[in-house]
Amino acid sequence: GFHLDTEENTNLVPGFLGSLIGIRPGETRTFPIQFPESFEQETLQGVRAQFTVVCKELFFRELPELDDSLAAKLLPGCNTIDEVKERILERCKEVEKTAIEQATDNAILDQLGKLVDVDVPRSLFQEQGQQLYGAKLLQLQAERKLDKDQLASLSSEKSVQEYLKGERENITRIIKQMLVVGEIFKAENLQYSTDQLVKEVENSIEEFKRYNQDYDEGNIKQQVQDVLEAAKVLEWLKENCTIEYIKK
């Protein structure tokens, strides 16, 4: 019952798809294939295998003629295909812009973290790790991916400690980034408005209340301050540093 899309499936073993050309429903084919040495799964690298495939059913895409009558179906509000293309291009540009901005921020933070050579105190590691884990659970709940039983299980001390253990390197990296961000924020006398702080704290508390999650207002305020400081520092660095973009 495996559904194979020959147009979209790009992760097949080289030679597999070519061996199926011309196959008909009810037909069985057996053919040898050698996995490449660069295959992602190490245990299969260079392995010679024999595949047997049974074709149960064939599917075809019957595409309608691309004209203006399809415009409203493709994107509501559009009357012509040219409008559809223009809207899609605008969306792609927005996605690309957001991706570049995020990649820039990540690259800057990554370099900032490398400037710090300290042993992170266990108490700070625990606090930051628990905050990150709590944010992750809140996001999963917001996306309706957790029921009450799952949430209770993932909120247990055992689950939290497993997360801290598995994400130790990542949590430590984030803490080091925060330390540098804090120093730059103070050294350059950067500021954010009180209105921003109050608004973001209120929004965060509303999220916790919406999903019946326990919260500490003091911790939330500190988290919001960290986020606002990071935003200001990244903005300042992008204005005062030379950034080279490398297209791959």
PDB file of C-alpha atoms in Angstrom:
ATOM      1  CA  GLY A   1       0.000   0.000   0.000  1.00  0.00           C
ATOM      2  CA  PHE A   2       2.964   2.341  -0.332  1.00  0.00           C
ATOM      3  CA  HIS A   3       2.162   5.474  -2.363  1.00  0.00           C
ATOM      4  CA  LEU A   4       5.075   6.557  -4.558  1.00  0.00           C
ATOM      5  CA  ASP A   5       4.925   9.958  -6.244  1.00  0.00           C
ATOM      6  CA  THR A   6       7.411   9.751  -9.092  1.00  0.00           C
ATOM      7  CA  GLU A   7       7.390  13.527  -9.623  1.00  0.00           C
ATOM      8  CA  GLU A   8       8.003  14.643  -6.049  1.00  0.00           C
ATOM      9  CA  ASN A   9      10.016  11.793  -4.508  1.00  0.00           C
ATOM     10  CA  THR A  10      13.650  12.863  -4.753  1.00  0.00           C
ATOM     11  CA  ASN A  11      15.178  10.732  -1.989  1.00  0.00           C
ATOM     12  CA  LEU A  12      15.012   7.368  -3.743  1.00  0.00           C
ATOM     13  CA  VAL A  13      18.050   5.156  -4.214  1.00  0.00           C
ATOM     14  CA  PRO A  14      19.672   6.004  -7.580  1.00  0.00           C
ATOM     15  CA  GLY A  15      18.368   3.602 -10.231  1.00  0.00           C
ATOM     16  CA  PHE A  16      15.185   2.635  -8.360  1.00  0.00           C
ATOM     17  CA  LEU A  17      12.813   4.876 -10.300  1.00  0.00           C
ATOM     18  CA  GLY A  18      14.405   4.030 -13.641  1.00  0.00           C
ATOM     19  CA  SER A  19      13.798   0.329 -12.977  1.00  0.00           C
ATOM     20  CA  LEU A  20      10.045   0.988 -12.734  1.00  0.00           C
ATOM     21  CA  ILE A  21       9.589   2.763 -16.056  1.00  0.00           C
ATOM     22  CA  GLY A  22       6.780   1.117 -18.047  1.00  0.00           C
ATOM     23  CA  ILE A  23       5.497  -1.051 -15.180  1.00  0.00           C
ATOM     24  CA  ARG A  24       1.755  -1.881 -15.372  1.00  0.00           C
ATOM     25  CA  PRO A  25      -0.844  -2.707 -12.681  1.00  0.00           C
ATOM     26  CA  GLY A  26      -0.466  -6.298 -11.513  1.00  0.00           C
ATOM     27  CA  GLU A  27       3.111  -6.554 -12.772  1.00  0.00           C
ATOM     28  CA  THR A  28       5.965  -7.670 -10.494  1.00  0.00           C
ATOM     29  CA  ARG A  29       9.569  -6.633 -11.102  1.00  0.00           C
ATOM     30  CA  THR A  30      12.758  -7.737  -9.381  1.00  0.00           C
ATOM     31  CA  PHE A  31      15.968  -5.811  -9.912  1.00  0.00           C
ATOM     32  CA  PRO A  32      19.365  -5.329  -8.213  1.00  0.00           C
ATOM     33  CA  ILE A  33      20.568  -1.967  -6.917  1.00  0.00           C
ATOM     34  CA  GLN A  34      23.738  -0.960  -5.131  1.00  0.00           C
ATOM     35  CA  PHE A  35      23.405   1.774  -2.536  1.00  0.00           C
ATOM     36  CA  PRO A  36      25.920   4.603  -3.124  1.00  0.00           C
ATOM     37  CA  GLU A  37      28.862   4.986  -0.747  1.00  0.00           C
ATOM     38  CA  SER A  38      27.512   8.415   0.196  1.00  0.00           C
ATOM     39  CA  PHE A  39      24.077   7.085   1.202  1.00  0.00           C
ATOM     40  CA  GLU A  40      22.701   8.823   4.311  1.00  0.00           C
ATOM     41  CA  GLN A  41      22.136   5.620   6.300  1.00  0.00           C
ATOM     42  CA  GLU A  42      25.635   4.326   7.034  1.00  0.00           C
ATOM     43  CA  THR A  43      24.606   0.671   7.395  1.00  0.00           C
ATOM     44  CA  LEU A  44      23.450   0.657   3.745  1.00  0.00           C
ATOM     45  CA  GLN A  45      26.410   2.445   2.189  1.00  0.00           C
ATOM     46  CA  GLY A  46      27.769   0.341  -0.684  1.00  0.00           C
ATOM     47  CA  VAL A  47      25.325  -2.507  -0.005  1.00  0.00           C
ATOM     48  CA  ARG A  48      24.058  -4.538  -2.983  1.00  0.00           C
ATOM     49  CA  ALA A  49      20.330  -5.203  -2.646  1.00  0.00           C
ATOM     50  CA  GLN A  50      17.608  -7.025  -4.537  1.00  0.00           C
ATOM     51  CA  PHE A  51      14.269  -5.199  -4.802  1.00  0.00           C
ATOM     52  CA  THR A  52      10.938  -6.801  -5.633  1.00  0.00           C
ATOM     53  CA  VAL A  53       8.150  -4.361  -6.492  1.00  0.00           C
ATOM     54  CA  VAL A  54       4.497  -5.185  -7.129  1.00  0.00           C
ATOM     55  CA  CYS A  55       2.513  -2.497  -8.962  1.00  0.00           C
ATOM     56  CA  LYS A  56      -1.022  -2.461  -7.562  1.00  0.00           C
ATOM     57  CA  GLU A  57      -2.361   0.678  -9.193  1.00  0.00           C
ATOM     58  CA  LEU A  58      -1.196   3.620 -11.301  1.00  0.00           C
ATOM     59  CA  PHE A  59      -2.190   7.248 -10.751  1.00  0.00           C
ATOM     60  CA  PHE A  60      -1.962  10.130 -13.193  1.00  0.00           C
ATOM     61  CA  ARG A  61      -2.354  13.870 -12.798  1.00  0.00           C
ATOM     62  CA  GLU A  62      -4.750  15.374 -15.325  1.00  0.00           C
ATOM     63  CA  LEU A  63      -3.997  19.081 -15.181  1.00  0.00           C
ATOM     64  CA  PRO A  64      -6.511  21.596 -16.579  1.00  0.00           C
ATOM     65  CA  GLU A  65      -5.463  24.218 -19.109  1.00  0.00           C
ATOM     66  CA  LEU A  66      -3.810  27.136 -17.349  1.00  0.00           C
ATOM     67  CA  ASP A  67      -6.014  30.153 -18.114  1.00  0.00           C
ATOM     68  CA  ASP A  68      -7.724  33.007 -16.256  1.00  0.00           C
ATOM     69  CA  SER A  69     -10.724  30.832 -15.351  1.00  0.00           C
ATOM     70  CA  LEU A  70      -8.506  29.098 -12.768  1.00  0.00           C
ATOM     71  CA  ALA A  71      -7.259  32.303 -11.127  1.00  0.00           C
ATOM     72  CA  ALA A  72      -9.929  32.590  -8.407  1.00  0.00           C
ATOM     73  CA  LYS A  73      -9.602  28.880  -7.575  1.00  0.00           C
ATOM     74  CA  LEU A  74      -5.853  29.147  -7.162  1.00  0.00           C
ATOM     75  CA  LEU A  75      -5.918  32.378  -5.120  1.00  0.00           C
ATOM     76  CA  PRO A  76      -9.223  33.935  -4.042  1.00  0.00           C
ATOM     77  CA  GLY A  77      -9.452  37.567  -5.133  1.00  0.00           C
ATOM     78  CA  CYS A  78      -7.393  37.091  -8.275  1.00  0.00           C
ATOM     79  CA  ASN A  79      -9.012  37.470 -11.711  1.00  0.00           C
ATOM     80  CA  THR A  80      -6.110  36.554 -13.972  1.00  0.00           C
ATOM     81  CA  ILE A  81      -3.211  34.117 -13.979  1.00  0.00           C
ATOM     82  CA  ASP A  82      -0.830  37.080 -14.119  1.00  0.00           C
ATOM     83  CA  GLU A  83      -2.289  38.319 -10.810  1.00  0.00           C
ATOM     84  CA  VAL A  84      -1.805  34.864  -9.311  1.00  0.00           C
ATOM     85  CA  LYS A  85       1.828  34.793 -10.423  1.00  0.00           C
ATOM     86  CA  GLU A  86       2.426  38.277  -9.024  1.00  0.00           C
ATOM     87  CA  ARG A  87       0.890  37.356  -5.637  1.00  0.00           C
ATOM     88  CA  ILE A  88       2.909  34.147  -5.424  1.00  0.00           C
ATOM     89  CA  LEU A  89       6.103  36.042  -6.304  1.00  0.00           C
ATOM     90  CA  GLU A  90       5.373  38.595  -3.549  1.00  0.00           C
ATOM     91  CA  ARG A  91       4.883  35.790  -1.020  1.00  0.00           C
ATOM     92  CA  CYS A  92       8.101  34.097  -2.088  1.00  0.00           C
ATOM     93  CA  LYS A  93      10.000  37.368  -1.690  1.00  0.00           C
ATOM     94  CA  GLU A  94       8.537  37.854   1.795  1.00  0.00           C
ATOM     95  CA  VAL A  95       9.490  34.305   2.790  1.00  0.00           C
ATOM     96  CA  GLU A  96      13.006  34.801   1.416  1.00  0.00           C
ATOM     97  CA  LYS A  97      13.389  38.137   3.240  1.00  0.00           C
ATOM     98  CA  THR A  98      12.257  36.583   6.536  1.00  0.00           C
ATOM     99  CA  ALA A  99      14.598  33.612   6.034  1.00  0.00           C
ATOM    100  CA  ILE A 100      17.569  35.916   5.346  1.00  0.00           C
ATOM    101  CA  GLU A 101      16.799  38.022   8.427  1.00  0.00           C
ATOM    102  CA  GLN A 102      16.525  34.919  10.599  1.00  0.00           C
ATOM    103  CA  ALA A 103      19.732  33.452   9.172  1.00  0.00           C
ATOM    104  CA  THR A 104      21.517  36.757   9.830  1.00  0.00           C
ATOM    105  CA  ASP A 105      20.335  36.866  13.449  1.00  0.00           C
ATOM    106  CA  ASN A 106      21.358  33.233  13.989  1.00  0.00           C
ATOM    107  CA  ALA A 107      24.810  33.828  12.499  1.00  0.00           C
ATOM    108  CA  ILE A 108      25.383  36.894  14.693  1.00  0.00           C
ATOM    109  CA  LEU A 109      24.249  35.094  17.850  1.00  0.00           C
ATOM    110  CA  ASP A 110      26.415  32.100  16.969  1.00  0.00           C
ATOM    111  CA  GLN A 111      29.495  34.309  16.709  1.00  0.00           C
ATOM    112  CA  LEU A 112      28.616  36.139  19.940  1.00  0.00           C
ATOM    113  CA  GLY A 113      28.392  32.845  21.813  1.00  0.00           C
ATOM    114  CA  LYS A 114      31.912  31.950  20.681  1.00  0.00           C
ATOM    115  CA  LEU A 115      33.260  35.070  22.408  1.00  0.00           C
ATOM    116  CA  VAL A 116      32.412  33.658  25.841  1.00  0.00           C
ATOM    117  CA  ASP A 117      34.611  31.130  27.618  1.00  0.00           C
ATOM    118  CA  VAL A 118      32.963  30.500  30.974  1.00  0.00           C
ATOM    119  CA  ASP A 119      31.607  27.607  32.990  1.00  0.00           C
ATOM    120  CA  VAL A 120      27.844  28.091  33.143  1.00  0.00           C
ATOM    121  CA  PRO A 121      26.604  27.774  36.761  1.00  0.00           C
ATOM    122  CA  ARG A 122      24.313  24.791  37.272  1.00  0.00           C
ATOM    123  CA  SER A 123      21.556  26.989  38.741  1.00  0.00           C
ATOM    124  CA  LEU A 124      21.561  29.223  35.656  1.00  0.00           C
ATOM    125  CA  PHE A 125      21.581  26.183  33.370  1.00  0.00           C
ATOM    126  CA  GLN A 126      18.610  24.659  35.210  1.00  0.00           C
ATOM    127  CA  GLU A 127      16.635  27.898  35.173  1.00  0.00           C
ATOM    128  CA  GLN A 128      17.214  28.655  31.504  1.00  0.00           C
ATOM    129  CA  GLY A 129      16.636  25.047  30.462  1.00  0.00           C
ATOM    130  CA  GLN A 130      13.324  24.861  32.312  1.00  0.00           C
ATOM    131  CA  GLN A 131      12.196  28.109  30.705  1.00  0.00           C
ATOM    132  CA  LEU A 132      13.031  26.804  27.238  1.00  0.00           C
ATOM    133  CA  TYR A 133      11.243  23.525  27.934  1.00  0.00           C
ATOM    134  CA  GLY A 134       8.173  25.363  29.245  1.00  0.00           C
ATOM    135  CA  ALA A 135       8.076  27.528  26.108  1.00  0.00           C
ATOM    136  CA  LYS A 136       8.305  24.406  23.972  1.00  0.00           C
ATOM    137  CA  LEU A 137       5.353  22.779  25.763  1.00  0.00           C
ATOM    138  CA  LEU A 138       3.320  25.971  25.467  1.00  0.00           C
ATOM    139  CA  GLN A 139       3.969  26.070  21.732  1.00  0.00           C
ATOM    140  CA  LEU A 140       2.949  22.423  21.302  1.00  0.00           C
ATOM    141  CA  GLN A 141      -0.219  23.070  23.257  1.00  0.00           C
ATOM    142  CA  ALA A 142      -0.973  26.178  21.197  1.00  0.00           C
ATOM    143  CA  GLU A 143      -0.644  24.066  18.060  1.00  0.00           C
ATOM    144  CA  ARG A 144      -3.081  21.575  19.620  1.00  0.00           C
ATOM    145  CA  LYS A 145      -0.522  18.771  19.437  1.00  0.00           C
ATOM    146  CA  LEU A 146      -0.924  17.753  23.097  1.00  0.00           C
ATOM    147  CA  ASP A 147      -3.885  16.472  25.074  1.00  0.00           C
ATOM    148  CA  LYS A 148      -4.087  16.761  28.876  1.00  0.00           C
ATOM    149  CA  ASP A 149      -2.536  13.339  29.544  1.00  0.00           C
ATOM    150  CA  GLN A 150       0.375  14.000  27.189  1.00  0.00           C
ATOM    151  CA  LEU A 151       0.943  17.421  28.738  1.00  0.00           C
ATOM    152  CA  ALA A 152       0.960  15.937  32.246  1.00  0.00           C
ATOM    153  CA  SER A 153       3.466  13.293  31.192  1.00  0.00           C
ATOM    154  CA  LEU A 154       5.779  15.786  29.494  1.00  0.00           C
ATOM    155  CA  SER A 155       5.567  18.143  32.482  1.00  0.00           C
ATOM    156  CA  SER A 156       6.968  15.533  34.860  1.00  0.00           C
ATOM    157  CA  GLU A 157      10.359  16.063  36.497  1.00  0.00           C
ATOM    158  CA  LYS A 158      11.720  13.051  34.610  1.00  0.00           C
ATOM    159  CA  SER A 159      10.768  14.563  31.230  1.00  0.00           C
ATOM    160  CA  VAL A 160      12.274  17.915  32.177  1.00  0.00           C
ATOM    161  CA  GLN A 161      15.561  16.326  33.239  1.00  0.00           C
ATOM    162  CA  GLU A 162      15.706  14.246  30.060  1.00  0.00           C
ATOM    163  CA  TYR A 163      15.270  17.424  28.047  1.00  0.00           C
ATOM    164  CA  LEU A 164      18.018  19.205  29.993  1.00  0.00           C
ATOM    165  CA  LYS A 165      20.354  16.282  29.442  1.00  0.00           C
ATOM    166  CA  GLY A 166      19.618  15.958  25.725  1.00  0.00           C
ATOM    167  CA  GLU A 167      19.778  19.704  25.061  1.00  0.00           C
ATOM    168  CA  ARG A 168      22.745  20.535  27.334  1.00  0.00           C
ATOM    169  CA  GLU A 169      24.946  21.806  24.522  1.00  0.00           C
ATOM    170  CA  ASN A 170      22.195  23.916  22.965  1.00  0.00           C
ATOM    171  CA  ILE A 171      21.078  25.408  26.309  1.00  0.00           C
ATOM    172  CA  THR A 172      24.668  26.265  27.242  1.00  0.00           C
ATOM    173  CA  ARG A 173      25.153  27.963  23.874  1.00  0.00           C
ATOM    174  CA  ILE A 174      22.005  30.073  24.364  1.00  0.00           C
ATOM    175  CA  ILE A 175      23.115  31.134  27.863  1.00  0.00           C
ATOM    176  CA  LYS A 176      26.503  32.275  26.542  1.00  0.00           C
ATOM    177  CA  GLN A 177      24.765  34.261  23.817  1.00  0.00           C
ATOM    178  CA  MET A 178      22.536  35.907  26.420  1.00  0.00           C
ATOM    179  CA  LEU A 179      25.547  36.890  28.528  1.00  0.00           C
ATOM    180  CA  VAL A 180      27.203  38.678  25.599  1.00  0.00           C
ATOM    181  CA  VAL A 181      23.929  40.309  24.539  1.00  0.00           C
ATOM    182  CA  GLY A 182      23.474  41.674  28.056  1.00  0.00           C
ATOM    183  CA  GLU A 183      26.972  43.143  28.114  1.00  0.00           C
ATOM    184  CA  ILE A 184      26.572  44.826  24.706  1.00  0.00           C
ATOM    185  CA  PHE A 185      23.161  46.190  25.712  1.00  0.00           C
ATOM    186  CA  LYS A 186      24.679  47.883  28.760  1.00  0.00           C
ATOM    187  CA  ALA A 187      27.936  48.953  27.115  1.00  0.00           C
ATOM    188  CA  GLU A 188      26.179  50.688  24.217  1.00  0.00           C
ATOM    189  CA  ASN A 189      23.485  52.153  26.469  1.00  0.00           C
ATOM    190  CA  LEU A 190      20.696  50.635  24.361  1.00  0.00           C
ATOM    191  CA  GLN A 191      17.098  51.000  25.485  1.00  0.00           C
ATOM    192  CA  TYR A 192      13.588  49.759  24.788  1.00  0.00           C
ATOM    193  CA  SER A 193      10.368  51.463  25.829  1.00  0.00           C
ATOM    194  CA  THR A 194       8.478  50.642  29.008  1.00  0.00           C
ATOM    195  CA  ASP A 195       5.320  50.329  26.893  1.00  0.00           C
ATOM    196  CA  GLN A 196       6.982  47.552  24.893  1.00  0.00           C
ATOM    197  CA  LEU A 197       7.897  45.684  28.058  1.00  0.00           C
ATOM    198  CA  VAL A 198       4.433  45.995  29.601  1.00  0.00           C
ATOM    199  CA  LYS A 199       2.690  44.961  26.385  1.00  0.00           C
ATOM    200  CA  GLU A 200       4.876  41.900  25.825  1.00  0.00           C
ATOM    201  CA  VAL A 201       4.539  40.776  29.451  1.00  0.00           C
ATOM    202  CA  GLU A 202       0.754  41.088  29.238  1.00  0.00           C
ATOM    203  CA  ASN A 203       0.703  39.094  25.982  1.00  0.00           C
ATOM    204  CA  SER A 204       2.839  36.336  27.500  1.00  0.00           C
ATOM    205  CA  ILE A 205       0.661  36.082  30.616  1.00  0.00           C
ATOM    206  CA  GLU A 206      -2.430  35.906  28.410  1.00  0.00           C
ATOM    207  CA  GLU A 207      -0.888  32.928  26.584  1.00  0.00           C
ATOM    208  CA  PHE A 208      -0.285  31.080  29.855  1.00  0.00           C
ATOM    209  CA  LYS A 209      -3.819  31.794  31.041  1.00  0.00           C
ATOM    210  CA  ARG A 210      -5.317  30.664  27.746  1.00  0.00           C
ATOM    211  CA  TYR A 211      -3.816  27.211  28.145  1.00  0.00           C
ATOM    212  CA  ASN A 212      -4.233  27.009  31.932  1.00  0.00           C
ATOM    213  CA  GLN A 213      -0.471  26.949  32.497  1.00  0.00           C
ATOM    214  CA  ASP A 214       1.149  27.981  35.774  1.00  0.00           C
ATOM    215  CA  TYR A 215       3.439  30.977  35.505  1.00  0.00           C
ATOM    216  CA  ASP A 216       5.637  33.297  37.536  1.00  0.00           C
ATOM    217  CA  GLU A 217       5.188  36.929  36.533  1.00  0.00           C
ATOM    218  CA  GLY A 218       8.724  37.788  37.627  1.00  0.00           C
ATOM    219  CA  ASN A 219      10.195  35.078  35.388  1.00  0.00           C
ATOM    220  CA  ILE A 220       8.018  36.160  32.484  1.00  0.00           C
ATOM    221  CA  LYS A 221       9.188  39.764  32.855  1.00  0.00           C
ATOM    222  CA  GLN A 222      12.817  38.641  32.860  1.00  0.00           C
ATOM    223  CA  GLN A 223      12.288  36.506  29.756  1.00  0.00           C
ATOM    224  CA  VAL A 224      10.621  39.401  27.944  1.00  0.00           C
ATOM    225  CA  GLN A 225      13.480  41.706  28.931  1.00  0.00           C
ATOM    226  CA  ASP A 226      15.983  39.192  27.534  1.00  0.00           C
ATOM    227  CA  VAL A 227      14.076  39.033  24.223  1.00  0.00           C
ATOM    228  CA  LEU A 228      13.800  42.827  23.931  1.00  0.00           C
ATOM    229  CA  GLU A 229      17.474  43.283  24.776  1.00  0.00           C
ATOM    230  CA  ALA A 230      18.471  40.700  22.155  1.00  0.00           C
ATOM    231  CA  ALA A 231      16.313  42.429  19.524  1.00  0.00           C
ATOM    232  CA  LYS A 232      17.928  45.803  20.261  1.00  0.00           C
ATOM    233  CA  VAL A 233      21.450  44.358  20.255  1.00  0.00           C
ATOM    234  CA  LEU A 234      20.891  42.539  16.948  1.00  0.00           C
ATOM    235  CA  GLU A 235      19.467  45.716  15.436  1.00  0.00           C
ATOM    236  CA  TRP A 236      22.488  47.715  16.644  1.00  0.00           C
ATOM    237  CA  LEU A 237      24.986  45.131  15.398  1.00  0.00           C
ATOM    238  CA  LYS A 238      23.387  44.946  11.940  1.00  0.00           C
ATOM    239  CA  GLU A 239      23.595  48.730  11.681  1.00  0.00           C
ATOM    240  CA  ASN A 240      27.210  48.905  12.837  1.00  0.00           C
ATOM    241  CA  CYS A 241      28.781  45.780  11.366  1.00  0.00           C
ATOM    242  CA  THR A 242      29.631  44.673   7.857  1.00  0.00           C
ATOM    243  CA  ILE A 243      27.633  41.566   6.927  1.00  0.00           C
ATOM    244  CA  GLU A 244      28.594  39.446   3.932  1.00  0.00           C
ATOM    245  CA  TYR A 245      25.906  37.242   2.413  1.00  0.00           C
ATOM    246  CA  ILE A 246      27.065  34.117   0.606  1.00  0.00           C
ATOM    247  CA  LYS A 247      24.574  32.541  -1.786  1.00  0.00           C
ATOM    248  CA  LYS A 248      24.851  28.778  -2.162  1.00  0.00           C
TER     249      LYS A 248
END
